[in-house]
Coordinates of C-alpha atoms in Angstrom, one line a residue:
Chain A
X80 CA 62.0 74.5 150.8
X81 CA 60.6 71.0 151.9
X82 CA 57.1 72.7 152.6
X83 CA 56.9 74.4 149.5
X84 CA 58.0 71.2 147.5
X85 CA 55.2 69.3 149.3
X86 CA 52.8 72.0 148.3
X87 CA 53.7 71.5 144.4
X88 CA 52.5 68.1 142.6
X89 CA 55.7 66.0 141.8
X90 CA 55.1 66.6 137.9
X91 CA 55.3 70.2 138.2
X92 CA 58.4 70.1 140.2
X93 CA 59.9 68.0 137.6
X94 CA 58.9 70.4 134.7
X95 CA 60.4 73.2 136.7
X96 CA 63.6 71.2 137.2
X97 CA 63.7 70.5 133.6
X98 CA 63.0 73.9 132.4
X99 CA 66.0 75.1 134.5
X100 CA 68.1 72.6 133.1
X101 CA 67.1 73.5 129.6
X102 CA 67.9 77.2 130.2
X103 CA 71.1 76.3 131.2
X104 CA 71.9 74.1 128.1
X105 CA 70.7 76.7 125.4
X106 CA 72.9 79.3 127.1
X107 CA 71.0 80.8 129.8
X108 CA 70.9 84.2 127.7
X109 CA 67.1 85.4 127.5
X110 CA 66.7 88.7 126.1
X111 CA 67.6 91.5 128.2
X112 CA 63.9 92.9 128.0
X113 CA 62.1 95.5 125.7
X114 CA 64.1 98.1 124.0
X115 CA 63.6 101.5 125.4
X116 CA 62.6 104.7 123.8
X117 CA 66.2 105.9 123.9
X118 CA 67.7 102.8 122.5
X119 CA 64.9 102.5 119.8
X120 CA 65.7 106.1 118.7
X121 CA 69.2 105.1 118.5
X122 CA 68.9 102.0 116.6
X123 CA 66.4 103.9 114.2
X124 CA 69.4 106.3 113.5
X125 CA 71.4 103.2 112.4
X126 CA 69.2 102.3 109.8
X127 CA 70.2 102.3 106.2
X128 CA 68.8 105.2 104.1
X129 CA 68.6 105.1 100.3
X130 CA 69.7 109.0 100.4
X131 CA 72.9 109.0 99.0
X132 CA 74.7 112.3 99.3
X133 CA 75.3 114.4 96.3
X134 CA 78.6 114.2 94.9
X135 CA 81.5 116.8 95.2
X136 CA 82.3 118.5 91.9
X137 CA 81.0 115.7 89.3
X138 CA 78.5 117.1 87.2
X139 CA 78.1 113.5 85.4
X140 CA 77.8 111.5 88.9
X141 CA 74.3 110.4 88.3
X142 CA 74.5 110.1 84.4
X143 CA 73.7 106.4 83.4
X144 CA 76.2 106.5 80.4
X145 CA 78.9 107.9 82.8
X146 CA 78.3 105.0 85.1
X147 CA 78.3 102.8 82.4
X148 CA 81.6 104.0 81.0
X149 CA 83.1 104.1 84.7
X150 CA 81.9 100.3 85.0
X151 CA 83.8 99.3 81.8
X152 CA 87.1 101.4 83.3
X153 CA 86.8 100.0 86.7
X154 CA 87.4 96.5 85.2
X155 CA 89.7 97.2 82.6
X156 CA 93.3 95.8 83.7
X157 CA 94.9 97.4 80.5
X158 CA 94.7 100.6 82.5
X159 CA 98.0 99.7 84.2
X160 CA 101.8 99.5 84.0
X161 CA 101.5 95.8 83.6
X162 CA 98.2 95.0 82.2
X163 CA 97.2 93.0 85.1
X164 CA 96.0 95.6 87.5
X165 CA 92.1 96.8 87.5
X166 CA 90.5 99.0 90.1
X167 CA 88.8 95.5 90.5
X168 CA 92.1 94.1 91.6
X169 CA 91.7 95.5 94.9
X170 CA 87.8 95.9 94.9
X171 CA 86.7 92.5 94.1
X172 CA 82.7 92.5 93.8
X173 CA 82.3 88.9 95.4
X174 CA 84.6 90.1 98.4
X175 CA 82.3 92.9 98.7
X176 CA 84.7 95.2 96.8
X177 CA 87.9 94.5 99.0
X178 CA 90.6 92.0 98.2
X179 CA 91.1 89.9 101.4
X180 CA 94.6 91.0 102.0
X181 CA 96.4 92.4 105.0
X182 CA 97.5 95.2 102.7
X183 CA 96.4 95.9 99.1
X184 CA 98.7 94.4 96.4
X185 CA 99.0 96.3 93.1
X186 CA 102.0 96.4 90.9
X187 CA 103.8 96.2 93.9
X188 CA 103.0 96.0 97.8
X189 CA 101.3 98.8 99.6
X190 CA 101.1 99.6 103.4
X191 CA 97.3 99.8 103.8
X192 CA 94.4 97.6 103.9
X193 CA 92.1 98.0 100.7
X194 CA 88.8 99.4 102.0
X195 CA 85.4 98.5 100.4
X196 CA 84.0 100.5 97.8
X197 CA 80.7 100.0 99.0
X198 CA 79.2 103.1 100.6
X199 CA 82.3 105.2 99.9
X200 CA 80.1 107.9 98.4
X201 CA 78.7 108.7 101.8
X202 CA 82.1 109.9 103.1
X203 CA 83.2 113.5 102.8
X204 CA 87.1 112.5 102.5
X205 CA 88.1 109.3 100.8
X206 CA 91.2 107.1 101.5
X207 CA 91.7 106.0 104.9
X208 CA 93.6 109.2 105.8
X209 CA 91.1 111.3 104.0
X210 CA 93.8 113.1 101.4
X211 CA 90.9 113.3 98.7
X212 CA 87.8 115.1 99.0
X213 CA 85.6 113.3 96.1
X214 CA 85.1 110.0 94.9
X215 CA 86.2 111.3 91.4
X216 CA 89.7 112.3 92.6
X217 CA 90.2 109.5 94.7
X218 CA 90.1 107.4 91.5
X219 CA 93.3 109.5 90.0
X220 CA 95.6 108.5 92.7
X221 CA 95.9 104.9 92.2
X222 CA 96.3 105.1 88.5
X223 CA 99.7 106.8 88.8
X224 CA 100.9 105.3 92.2
X225 CA 103.8 103.0 91.2
X226 CA 102.7 100.2 93.5
X227 CA 98.9 100.3 92.4
X228 CA 98.2 100.5 88.7
X229 CA 101.9 102.1 87.9
X230 CA 100.4 104.0 84.9
X231 CA 100.4 107.8 84.2
X232 CA 97.9 110.1 83.0
X233 CA 99.4 110.5 79.4
X234 CA 98.9 106.7 78.8
X235 CA 95.5 106.8 80.3
X236 CA 94.5 109.5 77.9
X237 CA 95.6 107.4 75.2
X238 CA 94.0 104.3 76.3
X239 CA 90.8 106.2 76.4
X240 CA 91.2 107.9 73.0
X241 CA 92.1 104.7 71.6
X242 CA 89.6 102.4 73.1
X243 CA 86.7 104.3 74.6
X244 CA 86.6 107.4 72.3
X245 CA 83.0 107.1 71.4
X246 CA 81.3 106.6 74.7
X247 CA 83.7 109.0 76.2
X248 CA 82.6 111.8 73.8
X249 CA 79.1 110.9 74.3
X250 CA 79.5 111.8 78.1
X251 CA 82.3 114.6 78.0
X252 CA 82.3 116.0 74.4
X253 CA 85.3 116.0 72.0
X254 CA 88.6 114.6 73.4
X255 CA 91.8 116.4 72.4
X256 CA 93.6 115.0 69.3
X257 CA 95.9 112.5 71.3
X258 CA 96.8 110.9 67.7
X259 CA 99.4 114.0 67.6
X260 CA 102.2 112.2 69.5
X261 CA 104.4 115.1 69.2
X262 CA 102.1 117.1 71.5
X263 CA 100.9 114.1 73.7
X264 CA 103.7 111.6 74.3
X265 CA 102.8 108.2 75.0
X266 CA 103.8 108.3 78.6
X267 CA 104.2 111.3 81.3
X268 CA 102.8 112.7 84.2
X269 CA 103.9 115.3 86.8
X270 CA 106.5 113.8 89.5
X271 CA 106.6 115.9 92.5
X272 CA 110.4 116.4 93.6
X273 CA 112.2 114.7 90.8
X274 CA 112.7 116.8 87.9
X275 CA 115.0 114.3 86.2
X276 CA 112.2 111.5 86.2
X277 CA 111.7 110.5 82.7
X278 CA 107.9 110.7 83.0
X279 CA 108.1 114.2 84.5
X280 CA 110.5 115.4 81.6
X281 CA 107.9 114.2 79.2
X282 CA 105.1 115.9 80.9
X283 CA 107.2 119.3 81.5
X284 CA 108.0 119.4 77.6
X285 CA 104.3 119.5 76.8
X286 CA 102.6 123.1 76.3
X287 CA 100.5 123.9 79.4
X288 CA 97.3 124.0 77.1
X289 CA 98.2 120.3 76.3
X290 CA 98.8 119.3 79.9
X291 CA 95.8 120.9 80.9
X292 CA 93.8 119.0 78.0
X293 CA 95.2 115.7 79.5
X294 CA 94.2 116.5 83.0
X295 CA 90.8 117.3 81.7
X296 CA 90.8 113.9 80.3
X297 CA 92.3 112.5 83.6
X298 CA 89.6 114.1 85.7
X299 CA 86.7 112.8 83.5
X300 CA 88.4 109.2 84.1
X301 CA 87.8 109.7 87.4
X302 CA 84.2 111.5 87.2
X303 CA 83.3 108.0 85.3
X304 CA 84.6 106.1 87.9
X305 CA 82.6 107.7 90.2
X306 CA 79.4 107.6 88.6
X307 CA 79.9 103.8 88.4
X308 CA 80.9 103.6 92.2
X309 CA 77.7 105.5 93.2
X310 CA 75.8 102.3 92.2
X311 CA 77.9 100.2 94.8
X312 CA 75.8 101.0 97.8
X313 CA 75.3 98.9 100.9
X314 CA 72.1 96.9 100.8
X315 CA 69.7 96.4 103.6
X316 CA 70.7 93.8 106.2
X317 CA 68.8 91.6 108.8
X318 CA 69.6 94.4 111.1
X319 CA 67.8 96.9 109.1
X320 CA 64.8 94.6 108.7
X321 CA 64.8 93.8 112.4
X322 CA 64.8 97.6 113.3
X323 CA 62.0 98.5 110.9
X324 CA 60.0 95.8 112.3
X325 CA 60.8 96.8 116.0
X326 CA 59.7 100.3 114.9
X327 CA 56.5 98.9 113.4
X328 CA 55.5 97.5 116.7
X329 CA 56.4 93.9 116.1
X330 CA 58.3 93.3 119.5
X331 CA 60.4 90.1 118.0
X332 CA 61.7 92.1 115.0
X333 CA 60.2 89.6 112.6
X334 CA 62.5 87.0 113.8
X335 CA 65.5 88.7 111.9
X336 CA 67.8 88.5 114.8
X337 CA 68.6 86.0 117.1
X338 CA 69.1 86.7 120.8
X339 CA 72.6 86.5 120.5
X340 CA 72.5 89.3 117.9
X341 CA 70.2 91.3 119.9
X342 CA 72.5 91.1 122.9
X343 CA 75.3 92.5 120.7
X344 CA 73.2 95.2 119.4
X345 CA 72.5 96.1 122.9
X346 CA 76.1 96.2 123.9
X347 CA 77.0 97.7 120.7
X348 CA 75.0 100.6 121.4
X349 CA 75.5 100.8 125.2
X350 CA 78.1 98.8 127.7
X351 CA 80.8 98.6 124.5
X352 CA 80.4 102.0 123.6
X353 CA 80.9 101.1 119.8
X354 CA 78.3 103.6 118.8
X355 CA 80.3 106.5 119.9
X356 CA 82.3 106.2 116.5
X357 CA 80.2 103.8 114.3
X358 CA 77.0 105.5 114.1
X359 CA 74.6 106.7 111.4
X360 CA 73.1 104.7 108.5
X361 CA 76.9 103.4 107.5
X362 CA 77.7 102.8 111.1
X363 CA 80.6 105.3 110.8
X364 CA 81.0 108.9 112.1
X365 CA 83.0 109.6 109.0
X366 CA 85.7 111.0 111.0
X367 CA 89.3 109.9 111.9
X368 CA 90.2 108.4 115.1
X369 CA 93.6 106.9 116.5
X370 CA 93.0 103.5 118.1
X371 CA 96.6 103.2 119.1
X372 CA 97.0 99.7 117.1
X373 CA 100.4 98.0 117.2
X374 CA 102.5 97.5 113.9
X375 CA 101.3 95.4 111.1
X376 CA 102.6 92.4 109.6
X377 CA 102.3 91.5 105.6
X378 CA 101.0 88.6 104.2
X379 CA 104.2 86.9 104.7
X380 CA 104.2 87.6 108.4
X381 CA 107.0 90.0 108.1
X382 CA 106.5 93.4 110.2
X383 CA 105.9 96.5 108.2
X384 CA 108.4 99.1 108.4
X385 CA 107.7 102.8 109.0
X386 CA 105.0 104.5 111.0
X387 CA 102.0 105.9 109.2
X388 CA 101.0 109.4 110.1
X389 CA 97.4 109.0 109.1
X390 CA 95.1 111.7 109.0
X391 CA 97.6 114.4 109.9
X392 CA 99.3 113.7 106.6
X393 CA 96.1 113.1 104.6
X394 CA 94.5 116.5 105.6
X395 CA 97.5 118.4 104.5
X396 CA 97.7 116.8 101.2
X397 CA 93.9 117.2 100.5
X398 CA 94.3 121.0 100.9
X399 CA 96.8 121.1 98.3
X400 CA 95.3 118.4 96.0
X401 CA 95.3 120.0 92.6
X402 CA 92.0 118.1 91.8
X403 CA 90.4 119.3 95.1
X404 CA 87.2 120.7 95.3
X405 CA 87.2 124.4 93.8
X406 CA 90.0 123.7 91.4
X407 CA 89.8 124.0 87.8
X408 CA 88.6 120.6 87.0
X409 CA 86.1 120.2 90.0
X410 CA 82.7 121.4 89.0
X411 CA 81.8 122.5 92.6
X412 CA 82.8 126.1 93.7
X413 CA 81.6 126.1 97.5
X414 CA 84.0 123.7 99.2
X415 CA 82.7 123.9 102.8
X416 CA 84.4 120.8 103.6
X417 CA 87.9 121.9 102.7
X418 CA 87.7 125.3 103.9
X419 CA 86.9 124.6 107.5
X420 CA 89.2 121.7 107.5
X421 CA 91.7 122.0 110.3
X422 CA 95.0 120.0 109.1
X423 CA 96.5 120.7 112.7
X424 CA 93.7 119.3 114.5
X425 CA 96.1 117.4 117.3
X426 CA 93.9 114.1 117.2
X427 CA 94.5 113.7 113.4
X428 CA 97.9 112.3 114.3
X429 CA 98.0 108.5 113.6
X430 CA 94.2 108.6 113.3
X431 CA 92.5 106.9 110.4
X432 CA 89.1 106.9 109.0
X433 CA 86.3 104.9 111.0
X434 CA 85.2 102.4 108.5
X435 CA 81.6 101.4 107.7
X436 CA 80.4 98.5 109.5
X437 CA 78.2 97.5 106.6
X438 CA 79.1 94.1 105.5
X439 CA 81.8 93.8 108.2
X440 CA 81.9 90.3 108.3
X441 CA 82.7 90.0 104.6
X442 CA 85.5 92.5 104.5
X443 CA 88.4 90.9 106.5
X444 CA 91.3 91.7 107.2
X445 CA 90.8 94.6 109.5
X446 CA 92.0 97.9 110.6
X447 CA 94.0 100.4 108.3
X448 CA 96.9 97.9 107.8
X449 CA 95.2 94.5 108.2
X450 CA 96.3 94.3 111.9
X451 CA 93.2 91.9 112.5
X452 CA 92.5 88.8 110.3
X453 CA 89.1 88.5 111.8
X454 CA 86.3 89.9 113.8
X455 CA 87.4 87.9 117.1
X456 CA 91.0 89.3 116.9
X457 CA 89.1 92.8 116.2
X458 CA 87.2 92.1 119.6
X459 CA 90.5 90.8 121.3
X460 CA 92.2 94.2 120.6
X461 CA 89.5 96.1 121.9
X462 CA 89.2 93.9 125.0
X463 CA 92.7 94.6 125.9
X464 CA 93.9 97.6 124.2
X465 CA 97.5 96.3 124.4
X466 CA 100.3 98.8 123.9
X467 CA 100.3 102.3 123.1
X468 CA 99.8 104.3 119.9
X469 CA 102.8 104.5 117.6
X470 CA 102.3 108.1 117.2
X471 CA 100.0 110.6 118.7
X472 CA 97.9 109.1 121.3
X473 CA 95.2 106.5 121.6
X474 CA 91.7 108.1 121.6
X475 CA 91.0 109.1 125.1
X476 CA 87.5 107.6 125.3
X477 CA 88.7 104.2 124.3
X478 CA 88.3 101.9 127.2
X479 CA 88.9 98.0 127.3
X480 CA 85.4 96.2 126.4
X481 CA 83.9 95.2 129.5
X482 CA 84.1 91.4 130.6
X483 CA 80.2 91.5 130.5
X484 CA 80.4 92.0 126.7
X485 CA 80.3 88.7 124.9
X486 CA 82.3 88.3 121.9
X487 CA 80.1 85.7 120.3
X488 CA 77.0 88.3 120.8
X489 CA 79.0 91.1 119.2
X490 CA 80.1 89.0 116.1
X491 CA 76.6 87.8 115.9
X492 CA 75.4 91.3 115.9
X493 CA 77.9 92.3 113.4
X494 CA 77.2 89.4 111.0
X495 CA 73.8 90.8 110.9
X496 CA 75.1 93.9 109.1
X497 CA 75.6 91.6 105.9
X498 CA 73.3 92.5 103.0
X499 CA 73.2 91.3 99.8
X500 CA 75.8 92.7 97.0
X501 CA 74.4 95.3 94.8
X502 CA 72.7 94.3 91.5
X503 CA 74.3 91.9 89.5
X504 CA 74.5 93.9 86.5
X505 CA 77.2 96.2 88.5
X506 CA 79.2 93.3 89.4
X507 CA 81.3 93.1 86.5
X508 CA 82.3 94.7 83.2
X509 CA 79.1 95.9 81.5
X510 CA 77.6 93.2 79.1
X511 CA 76.4 95.8 76.7
X512 CA 78.5 97.6 74.3
X513 CA 79.3 100.9 75.4
Chain B
X101 CA 65.4 61.8 142.6
X102 CA 62.6 63.2 144.3
X103 CA 60.5 65.8 143.3
X104 CA 61.9 68.4 145.9
X105 CA 65.3 67.6 144.2
X106 CA 63.9 68.6 141.0
X107 CA 62.7 71.7 142.1
X108 CA 65.9 72.6 143.7
X109 CA 67.7 71.9 140.5
X110 CA 65.5 74.4 138.7
X111 CA 65.7 77.0 141.2
X112 CA 69.6 76.7 140.9
X113 CA 69.5 76.5 137.1
X114 CA 67.3 79.4 136.9
X115 CA 69.6 81.5 139.1
X116 CA 72.7 80.4 136.9
X117 CA 70.9 82.1 134.3
X118 CA 71.6 85.5 135.8
X119 CA 75.4 85.3 135.8
X120 CA 76.3 85.5 131.8
X121 CA 77.0 88.6 129.7
X122 CA 73.4 89.6 130.2
X123 CA 73.2 92.2 132.9
X124 CA 71.2 91.9 135.9
X125 CA 67.5 93.4 135.4
X126 CA 67.3 97.0 136.3
X127 CA 65.4 98.9 138.5
X128 CA 61.7 99.4 137.5
X129 CA 62.2 103.0 136.7
X130 CA 64.4 102.0 133.7
X131 CA 61.9 100.4 132.0
X132 CA 63.5 96.9 132.2
X133 CA 67.0 98.2 130.6
X134 CA 69.9 96.7 132.1
X135 CA 71.5 99.1 134.5
X136 CA 75.0 98.8 133.0
X137 CA 73.4 99.9 129.6
X138 CA 71.5 102.7 131.0
X139 CA 75.0 104.1 132.6
X140 CA 77.0 103.7 129.6
X141 CA 74.9 104.3 126.5
X142 CA 74.7 107.8 125.2
X143 CA 71.8 109.6 126.9
X144 CA 69.9 110.2 123.8
X145 CA 66.7 110.5 125.5
X146 CA 67.5 113.9 126.6
X147 CA 69.0 115.2 123.5
X148 CA 66.9 117.6 121.2
X149 CA 65.7 116.3 117.8
X150 CA 67.4 116.8 114.7
X151 CA 65.9 119.9 113.3
X152 CA 65.2 121.5 116.5
X153 CA 65.5 125.2 116.7
X154 CA 68.0 125.9 119.6
X155 CA 68.6 129.1 121.6
X156 CA 71.2 128.6 124.2
X157 CA 72.5 131.7 126.1
X158 CA 72.9 133.4 129.5
X159 CA 75.3 136.1 131.1
X160 CA 78.9 135.8 130.5
X161 CA 81.5 134.4 133.5
X162 CA 82.5 137.8 134.6
X163 CA 78.8 139.2 134.1
X164 CA 79.7 141.8 131.3
X165 CA 77.6 140.4 128.4
X166 CA 74.2 138.8 127.7
X167 CA 74.5 136.3 125.2
X168 CA 72.3 134.3 123.1
X169 CA 73.5 131.7 120.8
X170 CA 71.3 130.0 118.0
X171 CA 71.2 127.3 115.7
X172 CA 69.3 124.5 114.2
X173 CA 70.1 121.2 115.5
X174 CA 72.0 119.2 112.7
X175 CA 72.7 115.7 112.0
X176 CA 75.9 114.8 113.8
X177 CA 79.0 115.7 111.5
X178 CA 77.0 118.0 109.4
X179 CA 78.5 121.6 109.1
X180 CA 76.4 124.3 110.6
X181 CA 76.4 127.9 111.2
X182 CA 75.1 129.4 114.7
X183 CA 74.2 132.9 115.0
X184 CA 75.5 134.8 118.4
X185 CA 73.9 137.9 119.8
X186 CA 76.0 139.9 122.2
X187 CA 74.8 143.2 124.1
X188 CA 76.1 144.6 127.2
X189 CA 74.9 143.3 130.5
X190 CA 73.0 146.7 130.9
X191 CA 71.4 146.5 127.5
X192 CA 73.6 148.8 125.7
X193 CA 74.8 147.7 122.2
X194 CA 78.1 146.3 121.5
X195 CA 80.5 148.5 119.4
X196 CA 81.5 147.8 115.9
X197 CA 84.9 146.8 116.8
X198 CA 84.0 143.9 119.1
X199 CA 84.6 140.5 118.1
X200 CA 83.3 137.1 118.9
X201 CA 85.1 133.8 118.7
X202 CA 83.1 130.4 119.1
X203 CA 84.4 127.0 119.7
X204 CA 83.0 123.7 120.8
X205 CA 84.6 120.8 122.8
X206 CA 83.6 117.5 124.5
X207 CA 85.3 117.6 127.7
X208 CA 84.7 114.0 128.4
X209 CA 86.7 113.0 125.2
X210 CA 89.5 115.8 125.6
X211 CA 88.9 117.2 122.0
X212 CA 87.3 119.7 120.2
X213 CA 86.1 120.0 116.6
X214 CA 88.2 118.8 113.5
X215 CA 87.3 121.9 111.8
X216 CA 88.3 125.7 112.1
X217 CA 85.1 127.6 112.3
X218 CA 85.2 131.3 111.1
X219 CA 83.2 134.1 112.6
X220 CA 81.9 137.2 110.7
X221 CA 80.1 140.1 112.1
X222 CA 76.4 140.5 110.3
X223 CA 75.7 143.5 112.5
X224 CA 77.4 145.3 115.5
X225 CA 76.4 142.7 118.2
X226 CA 75.6 139.7 116.0
X227 CA 77.8 137.4 114.5
X228 CA 77.7 134.1 112.2
X229 CA 80.0 131.4 112.9
X230 CA 80.8 129.3 109.8
X231 CA 82.3 125.5 109.8
X232 CA 80.9 124.2 113.0
X233 CA 80.7 120.4 113.1
X234 CA 79.9 118.1 116.1
X235 CA 81.4 115.0 114.6
X236 CA 80.3 112.9 117.7
X237 CA 77.0 112.3 119.6
X238 CA 76.9 113.1 123.2
X239 CA 77.8 116.4 125.4
X240 CA 79.6 119.0 123.8
X241 CA 80.4 122.4 125.4
X242 CA 80.0 125.6 123.3
X243 CA 82.4 128.5 124.3
X244 CA 81.6 131.9 123.1
X245 CA 84.2 134.3 123.7
X246 CA 83.7 138.2 123.4
X247 CA 86.3 140.5 122.9
X248 CA 86.1 144.3 123.3
X249 CA 89.2 146.1 123.2
X250 CA 91.5 144.3 125.5
X251 CA 88.8 142.8 127.4
X252 CA 87.3 139.5 127.2
X253 CA 84.7 137.3 128.6
X254 CA 82.9 134.3 127.8
X255 CA 80.4 131.9 128.2
X256 CA 80.2 128.0 128.2
X257 CA 77.0 126.7 126.9
X258 CA 76.4 122.7 127.3
X259 CA 74.8 120.9 124.5
X260 CA 73.9 117.3 123.6
X261 CA 74.3 116.2 120.3
X262 CA 71.8 113.7 119.3
X263 CA 72.4 110.8 117.0
X264 CA 71.6 111.0 113.2
X265 CA 67.7 111.7 112.6
X266 CA 65.8 108.5 111.5
X267 CA 65.7 108.8 107.9
X268 CA 62.4 109.4 106.3
X269 CA 62.2 106.4 104.6
X270 CA 63.6 104.0 107.3
X271 CA 60.4 102.9 108.6
X272 CA 59.0 102.0 105.1

């Protein structure tokens, strides 16, 4: 050492020492090295594409007038039992179409976190348990749920007739004569397993043809909502710009990701194994997995009661949904997604949909019932995988995050998935008259 | 502080930089990628590209049949419909009442597909299976089971599902 030191000028020795110290002070985390062809190929597969899948069974899905109508309906609080709940209540534009709550809150408390609407059109099955097979049929569920909009399909049809008749008929054609309250009572809906329910009795008293006419209006409502929601797409994020730059030969990715985010990306695709389920342009395999999550607390800190069956219930429900693909109000007749769906798939028990990680930093809390308040809690869960699955079994491939995976790096990478909101014209009710 | 002390400090400081979350440099043949990442990352380098016309096949386990299994590699999660061709090992054709069952599993993940495929006979000895879906990238095993009367024989065919294809507009 001394002989080497003697051969180097004193200034060079000082410089080396200071450089070493500096490296320690700035974190000692140099880039991991150039991306390999395999890594490039994998990261390329995660880049956002503009090719939105076709709608399932909605012939007006890409009709501009339907989108404007759906936009107005999405923000209309009058379409609820108490006049205070709109779709936008749980899907607030400025919160990236989530609500910031552990569990969604409509007219009452629900047991699940409100997922973002951004990119929802990419998923063949909708809701966290996939109990709907299209965006338009999804929109029908919350309307009649007592703890969400608390509305009913007859009241909805009347509201459309009274306030949206002209734009509705411009898209879907003539409405039934809902002014005839003898044929079309003010309220009513099918209520399964409760024939004595007043809404069920009102519904059952109607002619079958009139019931079908109301169901048609109900389905059209959902189709207008879907036409709007198809404009709510995740936008390219720094991650996408980085990958495109790297693929174009720019080794530093245009400076779009800092070294921590790059290390996070490498771990995401490698050691951490996240990409096994969070893959493709939405960073979701669009499948369902059981993470073995603990029970959830509500916003007051009380534990929720009951155990959620997740996908195993949703898969059964979607097979029986009256508004599913191939049924009277669907415009699709080829329904391979449903035809080959196996509700008895063992790993569906206690499983929930893999969420997109697009804009994930903006959509806390996380997991299907808001079990994690922030991304660090999410990583803490994956680090330790505490406890056992409440139902079924935890995904076999899920292993605790290795100690070498740095939480700060992972969060830096996840932050790089935040893109801008969609065009401002879609972030509130339509400004122009319908 | 002497110059040699600065040098020593520098060496120690640089050495310390090898310890954090960043894995150790990999051997030269891995192209500089951290060794841990090479081990754990999905082995996408060997997977066929989306769109590749695949023809897998071989002799069934008990030696009764020659089987070929053809399909186009689809994006992960997309439904696809492979065609299976079966003949007796001696080259004689399969009778019309023979049936085929096709399945796929990920042995390392202890699971199969989320779908329930249906296989129909196109002509004797040739079958199409609809409703196949490989919902994860990585190593799968197709299982082709042939039933002829009360006799069965099968063949397992490993396949590596690639990640989603690079969208055409991704590089723009």
